[in-house]
Coordinates of N, CA and C in Angstrom, one line a residue:
X1285 N 45.0 114.3 105.4 CA 44.9 112.9 105.4 C 46.2 112.2 104.9
X1286 N 46.7 111.2 105.6 CA 48.0 110.6 105.2 C 47.7 109.6 104.1
X1287 N 48.5 109.7 103.1 CA 48.5 108.8 101.9 C 49.2 107.5 102.3
X1288 N 48.4 106.5 102.6 CA 49.0 105.3 103.1 C 49.7 104.6 102.0
X1289 N 49.3 104.7 100.8 CA 50.0 104.1 99.7 C 51.4 104.7 99.5
X1290 N 51.5 106.0 99.6 CA 52.8 106.6 99.6 C 53.7 106.2 100.7
X1291 N 53.1 106.1 101.9 CA 53.8 105.7 103.1 C 54.4 104.3 102.9
X1292 N 53.5 103.4 102.4 CA 54.0 102.0 102.2 C 55.1 102.0 101.1
X1293 N 54.9 102.8 100.1 CA 56.0 102.9 99.0 C 57.3 103.4 99.6
X1294 N 57.2 104.4 100.5 CA 58.4 104.9 101.1 C 59.1 103.8 102.0
X1295 N 58.3 103.1 102.7 CA 58.8 102.0 103.6 C 59.4 100.9 102.7
X1296 N 58.7 100.6 101.6 CA 59.3 99.5 100.8 C 60.6 100.0 100.1
X1297 N 60.6 101.2 99.7 CA 61.9 101.7 99.1 C 63.0 101.7 100.1
X1298 N 62.8 102.1 101.3 CA 63.8 102.0 102.4 C 64.3 100.6 102.6
X1299 N 63.3 99.7 102.7 CA 63.6 98.3 102.9 C 64.4 97.7 101.8
X1300 N 64.0 98.1 100.5 CA 64.8 97.6 99.4 C 66.2 98.1 99.4
X1301 N 66.4 99.4 99.7 CA 67.7 100.0 99.8 C 68.5 99.3 100.8
X1302 N 68.0 99.0 102.0 CA 68.7 98.3 103.0 C 69.1 96.9 102.6
X1303 N 68.2 96.2 101.9 CA 68.5 94.8 101.4 C 69.6 94.9 100.4
X1304 N 69.5 95.9 99.5 CA 70.5 96.0 98.4 C 71.9 96.3 99.0
X1305 N 72.0 97.2 100.0 CA 73.2 97.5 100.7 C 73.8 96.2 101.3
X1306 N 73.0 95.4 101.9 CA 73.5 94.2 102.5 C 74.0 93.2 101.5
X1307 N 73.2 93.1 100.4 CA 73.5 92.1 99.3 C 74.8 92.5 98.6
X1308 N 74.9 93.7 98.2 CA 76.0 94.2 97.4 C 77.3 94.6 98.2
X1309 N 77.8 93.6 98.9 CA 78.9 93.8 99.8 C 80.1 94.4 99.0
X1310 N 80.5 93.7 98.0 CA 81.7 94.1 97.3 C 81.5 95.5 96.6
X1311 N 80.3 95.7 96.1 CA 80.1 97.0 95.4 C 80.1 98.1 96.4
X1312 N 79.6 97.9 97.6 CA 79.6 98.9 98.6 C 81.0 99.3 99.1
X1313 N 81.8 98.2 99.3 CA 83.2 98.4 99.7 C 83.9 99.2 98.6
X1314 N 83.6 98.8 97.3 CA 84.3 99.5 96.2 C 83.9 101.0 96.2
X1315 N 82.6 101.3 96.4 CA 82.2 102.7 96.3 C 82.8 103.6 97.5
X1316 N 82.9 103.0 98.7 CA 83.5 103.7 99.8 C 85.0 103.9 99.5
X1317 N 85.7 102.9 99.0 CA 87.1 103.1 98.6 C 87.3 104.2 97.5
X1318 N 86.4 104.2 96.6 CA 86.4 105.2 95.5 C 86.2 106.6 96.0
X1319 N 85.2 106.7 97.0 CA 84.9 108.0 97.6 C 86.1 108.5 98.4
X1320 N 86.8 107.6 99.1 CA 88.0 108.0 99.8 C 89.0 108.6 98.8
X1321 N 89.2 107.9 97.7 CA 90.2 108.4 96.8 C 89.7 109.7 96.1
X1322 N 88.4 109.8 95.9 CA 87.9 111.0 95.1 C 87.9 112.3 96.0
X1323 N 87.4 112.1 97.2 CA 87.1 113.3 98.1 C 88.2 113.5 99.1
X1324 N 88.8 112.4 99.6 CA 90.0 112.5 100.5 C 89.7 113.1 101.9
X1325 N 88.5 113.1 102.3 CA 88.2 113.6 103.6 C 87.1 112.8 104.3
X1326 N 87.3 112.4 105.5 CA 86.2 111.8 106.3 C 86.0 112.7 107.5
X1327 N 84.8 113.3 107.7 CA 84.5 114.1 108.8 C 84.0 113.2 110.0
X1328 N 84.5 113.5 111.2 CA 84.2 112.7 112.4 C 83.3 113.6 113.3
X1329 N 82.1 113.1 113.6 CA 81.2 113.9 114.4 C 80.9 113.1 115.7
X1330 N 81.1 113.7 116.8 CA 80.8 113.2 118.1 C 80.4 114.3 119.0
X1331 N 79.5 114.0 119.9 CA 79.1 115.1 120.9 C 78.0 114.6 121.8
X1332 N 77.7 115.5 122.8 CA 76.8 115.1 123.9 C 75.3 115.4 123.5
X1333 N 75.1 116.1 122.4 CA 73.8 116.6 122.0 C 73.4 116.0 120.7
X1334 N 72.5 114.9 120.7 CA 72.1 114.3 119.5 C 71.6 115.2 118.4
X1335 N 70.7 116.2 118.8 CA 70.2 117.1 117.8 C 71.2 117.9 117.2
X1336 N 72.2 118.4 118.0 CA 73.3 119.2 117.4 C 74.2 118.4 116.5
X1337 N 74.4 117.1 116.9 CA 75.2 116.2 116.1 C 74.6 116.0 114.7
X1338 N 73.2 115.8 114.8 CA 72.5 115.6 113.5 C 72.6 116.9 112.6
X1339 N 72.5 118.0 113.2 CA 72.6 119.3 112.5 C 74.0 119.4 111.9
X1340 N 75.0 119.0 112.6 CA 76.4 119.0 112.2 C 76.5 118.2 110.9
X1341 N 76.0 117.0 111.0 CA 76.1 116.0 109.8 C 75.4 116.6 108.6
X1342 N 74.2 117.2 108.8 CA 73.5 117.7 107.7 C 74.2 118.9 107.1
X1343 N 74.8 119.8 107.9 CA 75.5 120.9 107.4 C 76.7 120.5 106.7
X1344 N 77.4 119.5 107.2 CA 78.6 119.0 106.4 C 78.2 118.5 105.1
X1345 N 77.1 117.8 105.0 CA 76.6 117.2 103.7 C 76.2 118.3 102.8
X1346 N 75.6 119.4 103.3 CA 75.2 120.5 102.5 C 76.5 121.2 101.9
X1347 N 77.6 121.2 102.6 CA 78.8 121.8 102.1 C 79.6 120.9 101.2
X1348 N 79.2 119.7 101.0 CA 79.9 118.8 100.1 C 80.8 117.8 100.7
X1349 N 80.7 117.6 102.0 CA 81.5 116.5 102.6 C 80.7 115.2 102.4
X1350 N 81.3 114.3 101.7 CA 80.5 113.1 101.3 C 80.8 111.9 102.2
X1351 N 81.8 111.9 103.0 CA 82.0 110.8 104.0 C 82.0 111.3 105.4
X1352 N 81.0 110.9 106.1 CA 80.8 111.5 107.5 C 80.6 110.3 108.5
X1353 N 81.5 110.3 109.4 CA 81.5 109.2 110.5 C 80.8 109.8 111.7
X1354 N 79.8 109.1 112.3 CA 79.2 109.4 113.5 C 79.7 108.5 114.6
X1355 N 80.5 109.0 115.5 CA 81.2 108.2 116.5 C 80.2 107.6 117.5
X1356 N 80.2 106.3 117.8 CA 79.3 105.7 118.7 C 79.6 106.2 120.2
X1357 N 80.7 106.9 120.4 CA 81.1 107.4 121.7 C 80.2 108.7 122.0
X1358 N 79.6 109.2 121.0 CA 78.7 110.3 121.2 C 77.3 109.9 121.8
X1359 N 76.7 110.8 122.4 CA 75.3 110.6 123.0 C 74.3 110.3 121.9
X1360 N 73.6 109.2 122.0 CA 72.5 108.9 121.0 C 73.0 108.7 119.6
X1361 N 74.2 108.2 119.5 CA 74.8 108.2 118.1 C 74.0 107.3 117.2
X1362 N 73.5 106.2 117.6 CA 72.7 105.3 116.7 C 71.5 106.0 116.2
X1363 N 70.8 106.8 117.1 CA 69.7 107.6 116.7 C 70.0 108.6 115.7
X1364 N 71.2 109.2 115.9 CA 71.7 110.2 114.9 C 71.9 109.6 113.6
X1365 N 72.6 108.4 113.5 CA 72.8 107.7 112.3 C 71.5 107.4 111.6
X1366 N 70.5 106.9 112.3 CA 69.2 106.6 111.8 C 68.5 107.8 111.2
X1367 N 68.6 108.9 111.9 CA 68.0 110.1 111.4 C 68.6 110.7 110.1
X1368 N 70.0 110.7 110.1 CA 70.6 111.4 109.0 C 70.9 110.6 107.8
X1369 N 70.8 109.2 108.0 CA 71.1 108.4 106.9 C 70.2 108.6 105.7
X1370 N 68.9 108.7 106.0 CA 67.9 108.9 105.0 C 68.0 110.3 104.4
X1371 N 68.2 111.3 105.3 CA 68.2 112.7 104.9 C 69.4 113.0 104.0
X1372 N 70.5 112.3 104.1 CA 71.7 112.6 103.3 C 71.8 111.6 102.2
X1373 N 70.9 110.7 101.9 CA 71.0 109.7 100.9 C 71.3 110.4 99.5
X1374 N 72.3 110.0 98.8 CA 72.7 110.5 97.6 C 73.6 111.7 97.7
X1375 N 73.7 112.3 98.9 CA 74.7 113.4 99.1 C 75.9 113.0 99.9
X1376 N 75.7 112.1 100.9 CA 76.8 111.7 101.8 C 76.6 110.3 102.2
X1377 N 77.7 109.7 102.5 CA 77.8 108.3 103.0 C 78.0 108.3 104.5
X1378 N 77.1 107.8 105.3 CA 77.2 107.9 106.7 C 77.8 106.6 107.3
X1379 N 78.8 106.7 108.1 CA 79.4 105.6 108.7 C 79.3 105.7 110.2
X1380 N 79.6 104.6 110.9 CA 79.6 104.5 112.4 C 81.1 104.4 112.8
X1381 N 81.5 105.3 113.7 CA 82.8 105.3 114.3 C 82.9 104.7 115.7
X1382 N 84.1 104.4 116.1 CA 84.3 103.8 117.5 C 83.5 102.5 117.6
X1383 N 83.6 101.7 116.5 CA 83.0 100.4 116.5 C 83.9 99.4 117.2
X1384 N 83.6 99.0 118.4 CA 84.6 98.2 119.2 C 84.1 96.8 119.3
X1385 N 82.8 96.5 119.4 CA 82.3 95.2 119.6 C 81.5 94.7 118.5
X1386 N 81.2 93.4 118.5 CA 80.3 92.8 117.5 C 78.9 93.4 117.6
X1387 N 78.5 93.7 118.8 CA 77.2 94.3 119.0 C 77.2 95.7 118.4
X1388 N 78.3 96.5 118.6 CA 78.4 97.8 118.0 C 78.2 97.7 116.5
X1389 N 78.8 96.7 115.9 CA 78.7 96.6 114.4 C 77.3 96.3 114.0
X1390 N 76.7 95.4 114.7 CA 75.3 95.0 114.3 C 74.4 96.1 114.5
X1391 N 74.5 96.9 115.6 CA 73.5 98.0 115.8 C 73.8 99.1 114.8
X1392 N 75.0 99.3 114.5 CA 75.4 100.4 113.5 C 74.8 100.0 112.1
X1393 N 74.9 98.8 111.7 CA 74.3 98.4 110.4 C 72.8 98.5 110.5
X1394 N 72.2 98.1 111.6 CA 70.7 98.2 111.6 C 70.3 99.7 111.7
X1395 N 71.1 100.6 112.2 CA 70.7 102.0 112.2 C 70.9 102.7 110.8
X1396 N 71.6 102.0 109.9 CA 71.7 102.5 108.6 C 73.1 103.0 108.2
X1397 N 74.1 102.7 109.0 CA 75.5 103.0 108.7 C 75.9 102.2 107.5
X1398 N 76.7 102.8 106.6 CA 77.1 102.2 105.4 C 78.5 101.6 105.5
X1399 N 79.2 102.0 106.5 CA 80.6 101.5 106.8 C 80.9 101.7 108.2
X1400 N 81.9 101.0 108.7 CA 82.4 101.1 110.1 C 83.8 101.6 110.2
X1401 N 84.0 102.4 111.2 CA 85.4 102.9 111.5 C 85.7 102.5 112.9
X1402 N 86.9 101.9 113.1 CA 87.3 101.4 114.4 C 88.6 102.0 114.8
X1403 N 88.8 102.1 116.2 CA 90.1 102.7 116.7 C 91.2 101.6 116.7
X1404 N 90.8 100.3 116.6 CA 91.7 99.2 116.7 C 91.2 98.0 116.1
X1405 N 92.0 97.0 116.0 CA 91.5 95.7 115.5 C 90.7 95.0 116.6
X1406 N 89.9 94.0 116.3 CA 89.1 93.3 117.3 C 87.8 92.9 116.8
X1407 N 86.9 92.6 117.7 CA 85.6 92.0 117.4 C 84.7 93.0 116.5
X1408 N 84.9 94.3 116.7 CA 84.1 95.2 115.8 C 84.5 95.1 114.4
X1409 N 85.8 95.0 114.1 CA 86.2 94.8 112.7 C 85.7 93.5 112.2
X1410 N 85.9 92.4 112.9 CA 85.5 91.1 112.4 C 84.0 91.0 112.1
X1411 N 83.1 91.5 113.0 CA 81.7 91.4 112.8 C 81.2 92.4 111.7
X1412 N 81.8 93.6 111.6 CA 81.4 94.5 110.5 C 81.7 93.9 109.2
X1413 N 82.9 93.2 109.0 CA 83.2 92.6 107.8 C 82.3 91.4 107.5
X1414 N 82.0 90.6 108.5 CA 81.0 89.5 108.3 C 79.7 90.0 107.9
X1415 N 79.3 91.2 108.3 CA 78.0 91.8 107.9 C 78.0 92.4 106.5
X1416 N 79.2 92.5 106.0 CA 79.4 93.1 104.7 C 79.6 94.6 104.7
X1417 N 80.0 95.2 105.8 CA 80.2 96.6 105.9 C 81.7 96.8 105.5
X1418 N 82.0 97.8 104.7 CA 83.4 98.2 104.5 C 83.9 98.8 105.8
X1419 N 85.2 98.5 106.1 CA 85.8 98.9 107.4 C 87.0 99.7 107.2
X1420 N 87.1 100.8 107.9 CA 88.3 101.6 108.1 C 88.9 101.1 109.4
X1421 N 89.8 100.2 109.4 CA 90.3 99.6 110.6 C 91.4 100.3 111.2
X1422 N 91.3 100.6 112.5 CA 92.4 101.3 113.2 C 93.6 100.4 113.4
X1423 N 94.8 101.0 113.1 CA 96.1 100.4 113.3 C 97.1 101.4 113.4
X1424 N 98.2 101.1 114.1 CA 99.3 102.0 114.3 C 100.7 101.4 113.9
X1425 N 100.9 100.1 114.4 CA 102.2 99.5 114.1 C 102.2 98.7 112.8
X1426 N 103.3 98.4 112.3 CA 103.4 97.5 111.1 C 102.6 96.2 111.3
X1427 N 102.7 95.6 112.4 CA 102.0 94.3 112.7 C 100.5 94.5 112.6
X1428 N 100.0 95.6 113.1 CA 98.6 95.9 113.1 C 98.1 96.2 111.7
X1429 N 99.0 97.0 110.9 CA 98.6 97.3 109.6 C 98.5 96.0 108.7
X1430 N 99.4 95.1 108.9 CA 99.4 93.8 108.2 C 98.2 93.0 108.5
X1431 N 97.8 93.0 109.8 CA 96.6 92.3 110.3 C 95.3 92.9 109.7
X1432 N 95.3 94.3 109.6 CA 94.1 94.9 109.1 C 93.9 94.6 107.6
X1433 N 95.0 94.6 106.9 CA 95.0 94.2 105.5 C 94.5 92.8 105.3
X1434 N 95.1 91.9 106.1 CA 94.7 90.5 106.0 C 93.3 90.2 106.3
X1435 N 92.7 91.0 107.2 CA 91.3 90.9 107.6 C 90.4 91.3 106.5
X1436 N 90.8 92.2 105.6 CA 90.0 92.6 104.5 C 89.5 94.0 104.7
X1437 N 90.2 94.9 105.5 CA 89.8 96.2 105.6 C 89.8 97.0 104.3
X1438 N 88.9 97.9 104.1 CA 88.8 98.7 102.9 C 90.0 99.7 103.0
X1439 N 90.3 100.2 104.2 CA 91.4 101.2 104.4 C 91.9 101.0 105.8
X1440 N 93.1 101.5 106.1 CA 93.7 101.4 107.4 C 93.6 102.9 108.0
X1441 N 92.9 103.0 109.1 CA 92.9 104.2 109.8 C 94.1 104.3 110.7
X1442 N 95.0 105.2 110.3 CA 96.3 105.3 111.1 C 96.0 106.1 112.3
X1443 N 96.0 105.5 113.5 CA 95.5 106.1 114.7 C 96.3 105.6 115.9
X1444 N 96.6 106.6 116.8 CA 96.5 108.0 116.6 C 97.7 108.6 115.8
X1445 N 97.3 109.2 114.7 CA 98.4 109.7 113.8 C 99.3 110.7 114.5
X1446 N 98.7 111.5 115.4 CA 99.5 112.5 116.1 C 100.6 112.0 117.0
X1447 N 100.6 110.7 117.2 CA 101.6 110.1 118.1 C 103.0 110.1 117.4
X1448 N 103.0 110.1 116.0 CA 104.3 110.1 115.3 C 104.4 111.1 114.2
X1449 N 103.3 111.6 113.7 CA 103.3 112.7 112.7 C 103.4 112.1 111.3
X1450 N 103.4 113.1 110.3 CA 103.4 112.7 108.9 C 104.7 111.8 108.5
X1451 N 105.8 112.1 109.1 CA 107.0 111.3 108.8 C 106.8 109.8 109.0
X1452 N 106.0 109.4 110.0 CA 105.7 108.0 110.2 C 104.9 107.4 109.1
X1453 N 104.0 108.1 108.5 CA 103.3 107.6 107.4 C 104.2 107.3 106.2
X1454 N 105.2 108.2 106.0 CA 106.2 107.9 105.0 C 106.9 106.6 105.3
X1455 N 107.3 106.4 106.5 CA 108.0 105.2 106.9 C 107.1 103.9 106.7
X1456 N 105.8 104.0 107.0 CA 104.9 102.9 106.9 C 104.7 102.6 105.4
X1457 N 104.7 103.6 104.5 CA 104.4 103.3 103.1 C 105.6 102.7 102.4
X1458 N 106.8 102.7 103.0 CA 107.9 101.9 102.4 C 107.5 100.4 102.3
X1459 N 107.2 99.8 103.4 CA 106.8 98.3 103.3 C 105.4 98.1 102.9
X1460 N 104.5 99.1 102.9 CA 103.1 99.0 102.6 C 102.7 100.1 101.5
X1461 N 103.3 100.0 100.4 CA 103.1 101.1 99.4 C 101.7 101.1 98.8
X1462 N 101.0 100.0 98.9 CA 99.6 99.9 98.2 C 98.5 100.0 99.2
X1463 N 98.8 100.1 100.5 CA 97.8 100.2 101.5 C 97.2 101.6 101.6
X1464 N 95.8 101.7 101.5 CA 95.2 103.0 101.6 C 95.1 103.5 103.1
X1465 N 96.0 104.4 103.5 CA 96.0 104.9 104.8 C 95.1 106.2 105.0
X1466 N 94.4 106.2 106.1 CA 93.6 107.4 106.5 C 94.1 107.9 107.9
X1467 N 95.0 108.8 107.9 CA 95.5 109.3 109.3 C 94.3 110.0 110.0
X1468 N 94.2 109.7 111.3 CA 93.2 110.3 112.2 C 93.9 110.7 113.5
X1469 N 93.5 111.8 114.0 CA 94.0 112.2 115.3 C 95.0 113.4 115.2
X1470 N 94.5 114.6 115.6 CA 95.3 115.8 115.5 C 95.6 116.3 114.1
X1471 N 94.6 116.1 113.3 CA 94.8 116.5 111.9 C 94.1 117.8 111.6
X1472 N 94.9 118.9 111.6 CA 94.4 120.2 111.2 C 94.6 120.4 109.7
X1473 N 94.4 121.6 109.2 CA 94.5 121.8 107.7 C 95.9 121.6 107.3
X1474 N 96.9 122.1 108.0 CA 98.3 122.0 107.6 C 98.7 120.5 107.6
X1475 N 98.3 119.8 108.7 CA 98.6 118.3 108.7 C 97.9 117.6 107.6
X1476 N 96.7 117.9 107.3 CA 96.0 117.2 106.3 C 96.7 117.3 104.9
X1477 N 97.2 118.6 104.6 CA 97.9 118.8 103.4 C 99.2 117.9 103.4
X1478 N 99.9 117.9 104.5 CA 101.1 117.1 104.5 C 100.9 115.6 104.4
X1479 N 99.9 115.1 105.1 CA 99.6 113.7 105.0 C 99.2 113.3 103.6
X1480 N 98.4 114.1 103.0 CA 98.0 113.8 101.6 C 99.3 113.9 100.7
X1481 N 100.1 114.8 100.9 CA 101.4 115.0 100.1 C 102.2 113.7 100.2
X1482 N 102.2 113.1 101.4 CA 103.0 111.9 101.7 C 102.3 110.6 101.3
X1483 N 101.1 110.7 100.7 CA 100.5 109.5 100.1 C 99.3 108.9 100.8
X1484 N 98.8 109.6 101.9 CA 97.5 109.2 102.5 C 96.4 109.2 101.4
X1485 N 95.5 108.2 101.4 CA 94.4 108.2 100.5 C 93.4 109.3 100.9
X1486 N 93.3 109.5 102.2 CA 92.4 110.5 102.8 C 92.8 110.8 104.2
X1487 N 92.2 111.8 104.8 CA 92.4 112.1 106.2 C 91.1 112.1 106.9
X1488 N 91.1 111.7 108.2 CA 89.9 111.8 109.1 C 90.1 113.0 110.0
X1489 N 89.0 113.8 110.1 CA 89.1 115.0 110.9 C 87.9 115.2 111.8
X1490 N 88.2 115.4 113.1 CA 87.1 115.6 114.1 C 87.0 117.0 114.5
X1491 N 87.5 117.3 115.7 CA 87.3 118.7 116.2 C 87.9 119.8 115.4
X1492 N 89.1 119.6 114.7 CA 89.5 120.8 113.9 C 88.6 121.2 112.8
X1493 N 87.7 120.3 112.4 CA 86.7 120.5 111.4 C 85.3 120.9 112.1
X1494 N 84.9 120.1 113.0 CA 83.6 120.3 113.6 C 83.5 121.3 114.7
X1495 N 84.6 121.6 115.3 CA 84.6 122.6 116.4 C 83.5 122.3 117.4
X1496 N 82.8 123.3 117.8 CA 81.8 123.2 118.8 C 80.4 122.9 118.3
X1497 N 80.3 122.7 117.0 CA 79.0 122.4 116.3 C 78.2 121.2 116.9
X1498 N 78.9 120.1 117.2 CA 78.2 118.9 117.8 C 77.7 119.2 119.2
X1499 N 78.1 120.2 119.8 CA 77.7 120.6 121.1 C 76.7 121.8 121.1
X1500 N 76.2 122.1 119.9 CA 75.2 123.1 119.8 C 75.8 124.4 119.4
X1501 N 77.1 124.4 118.9 CA 77.8 125.7 118.6 C 77.5 126.2 117.2
X1502 N 78.4 127.0 116.7 CA 78.3 127.8 115.5 C 78.3 127.0 114.2
X1503 N 77.2 127.0 113.5 CA 77.2 126.3 112.2 C 77.8 127.1 111.1
X1504 N 77.8 128.4 111.2 CA 78.5 129.3 110.2 C 80.0 129.0 110.2
X1505 N 80.5 128.9 111.4 CA 81.9 128.5 111.5 C 82.2 127.2 111.0
X1506 N 81.3 126.2 111.2 CA 81.4 124.9 110.7 C 81.5 124.9 109.1
X1507 N 80.6 125.7 108.5 CA 80.6 125.8 107.1 C 81.9 126.4 106.6
X1508 N 82.5 127.3 107.2 CA 83.8 127.9 106.8 C 84.9 126.9 106.9
X1509 N 84.9 126.2 108.0 CA 85.9 125.1 108.1 C 85.8 124.0 107.1
X1510 N 84.5 123.6 106.9 CA 84.3 122.6 105.9 C 84.8 123.0 104.5
X1511 N 84.6 124.2 104.1 CA 85.1 124.7 102.8 C 86.6 124.7 102.8
X1512 N 87.2 125.1 103.9 CA 88.6 125.2 104.0 C 89.3 123.8 103.9
X1513 N 88.7 122.8 104.6 CA 89.3 121.5 104.5 C 89.0 120.9 103.1
X1514 N 87.9 121.1 102.5 CA 87.6 120.6 101.1 C 88.5 121.3 100.1
X1515 N 88.9 122.5 100.4 CA 89.9 123.1 99.5 C 91.3 122.4 99.6
X1516 N 91.6 122.0 100.8 CA 92.9 121.3 101.1 C 92.9 120.0 100.4
X1517 N 91.8 119.2 100.6 CA 91.7 117.9 100.0 C 91.5 117.8 98.5
X1518 N 91.0 118.9 98.0 CA 90.9 119.0 96.5 C 92.1 119.5 95.8
X1519 N 93.1 120.0 96.6 CA 94.3 120.5 95.9 C 95.1 119.4 95.3
X1520 N 95.8 119.6 94.2 CA 96.6 118.6 93.6 C 97.8 118.2 94.5
X1521 N 98.3 117.1 94.3 CA 99.4 116.6 95.1 C 99.4 115.2 95.3
X1522 N 100.5 114.5 95.3 CA 100.6 113.1 95.5 C 101.7 112.8 96.4
X1523 N 102.1 111.5 96.5 CA 103.1 111.0 97.4 C 104.4 111.7 97.2
X1524 N 105.1 112.1 98.3 CA 106.4 112.7 98.2 C 107.4 111.8 97.7

């Protein structure tokens, strides 16, 4: 027999948590910023199989990855976010990636995403900020970096980082020494170490970390890669 009182309490707890997340905008942004500085890794999950994507997220959380982005370009991404947000509560912070439009931002928030990640500036950034979601805003040029900072982004997602490599981050940090940069795109273990050495607050990693797991592939391999990346991001080192 279902305990309806417990069910109601669970629903009320979830609703309270959702309302608290919405109300405590500054606090949420602060905690995401702190987590970026503390763990220095954002895992990026996208794939054609929602069940496999969810398993990937849960496995990453089990291995200690605390910031996990579920890209909206993946199949059933909003359902994945809704499923894993509750299961990883207290262990990982689930964000929505590839937030391009205002509707993307609203649906991501409603699904339980705690922050938004975008490939570029635009309506997705604006609406996510209006809703109180911390934003890792995509930017590449100095003009875009300045605009992301002015908009109120929690961090700047340097994308595609592979277009110019770690040396470009060094060049950007000359005029923007206090901007928290998160390079994304073509970031393997060696690149992650170099970006962090050059002053990135964190790195965002997709396929070099997740491999084929979001497509139903090997979870044991995913665990090994997660441990390897966590070892890289835990290593001491600061700006060159």
